[in-house]
């Protein structure tokens, strides 16, 4: 009987003795996971579906007694539980190369919401969409449930037996023929154990691979400084930022922190405020970062290096010498690129020594990174806007050569035993290394992964991997903050962690628990990093961040290896000639699925891509001009054939801002295994990817297949039609007209037809959204979905215009050059109008105004005339056209927030300003006999926003953050001219173009 | 029969100078009227009727299936979406309600205006009103997300301390349409009583005697009966008259009171009423032309009737056309960019075709009736009346869907595509309508016999007083026009 | 052929009055008799353990909060864990046959399957911890628990019933000291007291939707 089924037996709430035993291992939270009231609460949300039946029964009066309901109290009360009151635990999630400190809410033992941990430097309280969606991965009913041997279910006892036997053999042979392939790790414990294992088994070889990683960054620092270092940007202090094919606000490592810093550097609290930063983006594909740039140049990925050299040369021209490198750089211009793009940018950089920043993206080769480091040090930015940090795992090899060598050895039969600890090489290893074929030659292979995916299926053994929220672990953030990964719930499917597997190999079953139990192992590591007594340990768990930094920041003793850089620059390949018969393809980390690891997450699948607004699919992104020349339209099926005759089929999407001659291919889609949502969504582009050119390659031919493929978008119209919607102004214009926000026609404030609400009492809730801070990352959208139990409707329903998101981010293209558009993002949810058009038209009073200025909606009163949707000028009301909560797998039901009703079909829903949070805060205040204070209520979107673009609070209190934000001169009410008096106000965006480059 | 003819009133004959003509053929006698009309319900139905009835039943079946599926799955089986939350459902509702209006207009207003020519068609028109309103009522009921809670819209005492929202035009609809249906039904039934009595008295089988006897509520045709009857009928006519204006005005408030560009307009009430009468007459025309052929009632539904109706259609059609023009002008003149866009989008946007269908059917096609040749040609008026029905459906579609699909925020613009179930529900409602109609023309005297008789030459008291004294069983006609003029 | 006798001439009037009256009667009937006041009140299910509040509260004088210890800090007053019962019954009547189910639960670790008596609709979010500080006593909603051998539903717990108090809390509130006092009666003096406490506590019960529905 799997733990999963036990859990659901506990709907009738059978207490679990074995759970109690697990408590002994220190995970106090486990016990809560079977708390009965929570489970009975789950049924609360089936109410609406029952209401029909109930009313029918009552209607004919045949049943005067409701169905008998049981209450299952604890037998023994856990120490730290108050039934009905959620508790919060600090933990940490891995986001690419960065640790993301989170605080997880646990409602009666089941994690129900992930939020950023303000104490943690990696998140500073913000999160990204993957972190917000982590819960759905945790509760995914399609995760592997039992270990399998050649596909046949096996027990964990058998796995342990095999591991013990293996450990024995290996100990004898010194690990001969053993290969361990793991993903890049931020965990000192893991690294520690791996080192120990390596020491114990000298003949074993350890490999590291991830399809999307910071390998080039390491190579870059290795090249520039002769040692592998991590690069930590401090964007807040940067006045001028040049991003060389770097999407540092979205898909690159540390995007959460970067977004925060970027927004701070850009913030203006008044027209007279400090100078905002200026961002130049040079990139092949319109990225979220590019969308936020003041100047954006779309350039094929292969030309970025040349541009970097030209820029460096221009810097030299500005008297910023790169020493011996100067001779390498050539002329400060680039064919086909307007001269200001080198000269003016260089001048701008030079004028901001120590307050500028050049960022090289992880797609670019080591030489470009090295050149960026050279420029930064020449500009005196090192130590100010960029610092270098020693990595936790100093041995991490360069991924692509490494995976290639592993595959070679496997194919050559040199590998007897292969452990795959996480990752999915069969899917995402470069096509040319032919990992799949090589794997067939390995006698014994064991794969640890959450889903029985492409790799898990082909390995001899597959062991379910525990989710980060299910297992003990630890991580070190970029700047070296140590945090512990606390489990919130006992593994639903009894999964194992990579640490525990290593431990099993390291310490035979006989050895002490302290050497095998991940909890104790982590505790031991923590002790090495300052949490050396119980009190400090508890404090660490509580804060989520350790007392002192693990790895130190390295500044002194860094000297540029100019010679090496020189030769590397020389070795850079010439940019190939691009044409319609020889196109460049660029492999993109997907905005939502990254490398595909989140492919079975319905929330992410249904989230519209921040740029293309496509849901449930990826597509080959083609520049409008190129598409026109090739006669390709969005939705056409294409075949892309690389120079070495590898080919894929994928649907075309004409994407403004894509570099002409270059095609963007988002990775991680078109999965063959790994869950029903992953299957058949999008197209797999890995088959085109080779270890030689893993990031971009030229010489690709494009052929139309003549067939069409339907794509679902949530937004089909890209321009504002000249309407005052997402307002922006250049810095000069802003300084001239600080109130440019009010340029829409003024609020008519029509005479009320009936007695208007009295807003003079109590808190008056309002929101301010600063479009100048919002980067468009969409974390808020998923946060809202998680907090408010918003259902997923699927690709077909989205195509029919029935997406349910309460909070959407509108994306508009501005400007007339389709190849170089400016982008405007605007998060729109219910504006909570004081003169709400929706309220007057509801025939049954299902939506009405609260004395606190909320636009209330009572689902159970709603009969679904949809009149309110029609009459909402912002179109933020959503209707349950079908029963969207039908057949939710039992495990997935646990993701629901118990404080929000689940809506039945036929009911209208919308943003409530997270009223459940407002109420609980108010009640808490009452309980404590105090007044609400500013900051007591934090909405889900506000909490998740890494850029702090959203402010919420009491607008009656003039001192509150939201009142001050709403008074910023840029403020405006969306569609004020309709006279709705919205409670949500926007602050117009300020663009900061370089005067030399305007016009 | 001499040259004494009724249209100019009891005394004078038609005044040739002002082009008056006889309304009914001379050879028509009360007995003949009763015979022609009632026999339809007495003779076994012709195959034509069975065919028509069968087809109608088929479509009624389609309705049953569509609605069951709709209730089982939810509104999602329709094409409605966000932003187009209302589409065919409300389109059909408004369309049917509009059709209903002609009945009330003909029977009530023309009655108050003493338009005698109405007598041949009012029964028909009233029946149509009832059935149309039934079809109309269907859609608000099924278009809500949770029909089993629809009673929330009624001001019933309850344990929740909740009342409906009296600010909501939808609630006004509930009351307006409810009243309209009740009054129309009463009006129709009261009007039927004397003729049901005729049917009763002609009946041979005991069953028919009993059924019609019960329905006739013991009508004997005594002077007192007639006096009461006249008074009741007059009162009901008086009640219905304001309803003709009020109902569709209230329906138009659903749109006029909203903030959506293309809806938010003060001309809606008159514009909707004109449109309603327009479409109503078109529907009456279509039905009459069919019945006239099938049951050979040419004597009572004369070409003159049809021509008069065509004139009304010409007028109302042009009124509607004028309303379209006004809308456009106001939008452009207002300077409100959203309004302007809404209307240019109607004519040139993704739904341009709907707009131009509407315009050509409603405004252009009736213009034929300027010419007597076409005004009096059966095929022409049949085609035109059908075109108008189509056009008026598209008018509602244009107002609802094209206004909704592109309103304020371009990010939320959408497009509506109907599903099979949409079509099923619409055709099904036609099925319901025609089924009811089939039953009506088969079992109920479809022409107000006694009123026709009242305008027969024979009904002139100054000439045939004897007929008044001697009550002839089986021919219930008012004793004297005097009482009616009173 | 005449179906209707003269005597039936008053039939229409009778019909109008009759049908109208019937409709009204039906409405009122449903409104009154199909209400929680009639359908729910009096619900007294059989409990797995014949626990008597009359004995424990009425006679032994246990305070409500001894067992329902969450009531002041959580939305849920909480049914006590077996632990709590065993606290006494480990020594008091340790082998009474009526407590067999309790002992089983303690041994097996399986909870005691109590039957819920006071149940609000699933979409109504009631919070005990905010009603107590406002001065709503236990007996106000639960009735004289101290006189019940088996717990019985005393109040209709219908929306209208809640609103009665939310619209005019004053008369229903009591001093903080009397919250768990089952027999507390408000006399004139205490009305004043209550009135004062209302003002003091600044009790502003919500009357809008999201006060209770989310």
JSON list of C-alpha atoms in Angstrom, two decimals, chain A residues 126 163 248 286 301 351 416 469 530 662 834 900:
[
{"chain": "A", "resi": 126, "resn": "UNK", "atom": "CA", "xyz": [10.22, 37.37, -4.12]},
{"chain": "A", "resi": 163, "resn": "UNK", "atom": "CA", "xyz": [22.22, -0.78, -3.32]},
{"chain": "A", "resi": 248, "resn": "UNK", "atom": "CA", "xyz": [19.03, 37.95, -16.66]},
{"chain": "A", "resi": 286, "resn": "UNK", "atom": "CA", "xyz": [12.89, 39.00, -27.85]},
{"chain": "A", "resi": 301, "resn": "UNK", "atom": "CA", "xyz": [23.49, 34.83, -31.48]},
{"chain": "A", "resi": 351, "resn": "UNK", "atom": "CA", "xyz": [30.71, 57.97, -18.38]},
{"chain": "A", "resi": 416, "resn": "UNK", "atom": "CA", "xyz": [29.34, -1.33, -15.75]},
{"chain": "A", "resi": 469, "resn": "UNK", "atom": "CA", "xyz": [9.34, 19.85, -0.32]},
{"chain": "A", "resi": 530, "resn": "UNK", "atom": "CA", "xyz": [27.76, 27.68, 12.02]},
{"chain": "A", "resi": 662, "resn": "UNK", "atom": "CA", "xyz": [17.79, 33.61, -36.79]},
{"chain": "A", "resi": 834, "resn": "UNK", "atom": "CA", "xyz": [-15.91, 52.29, -6.53]},
{"chain": "A", "resi": 900, "resn": "UNK", "atom": "CA", "xyz": [-10.97, 29.72, -0.77]}
]
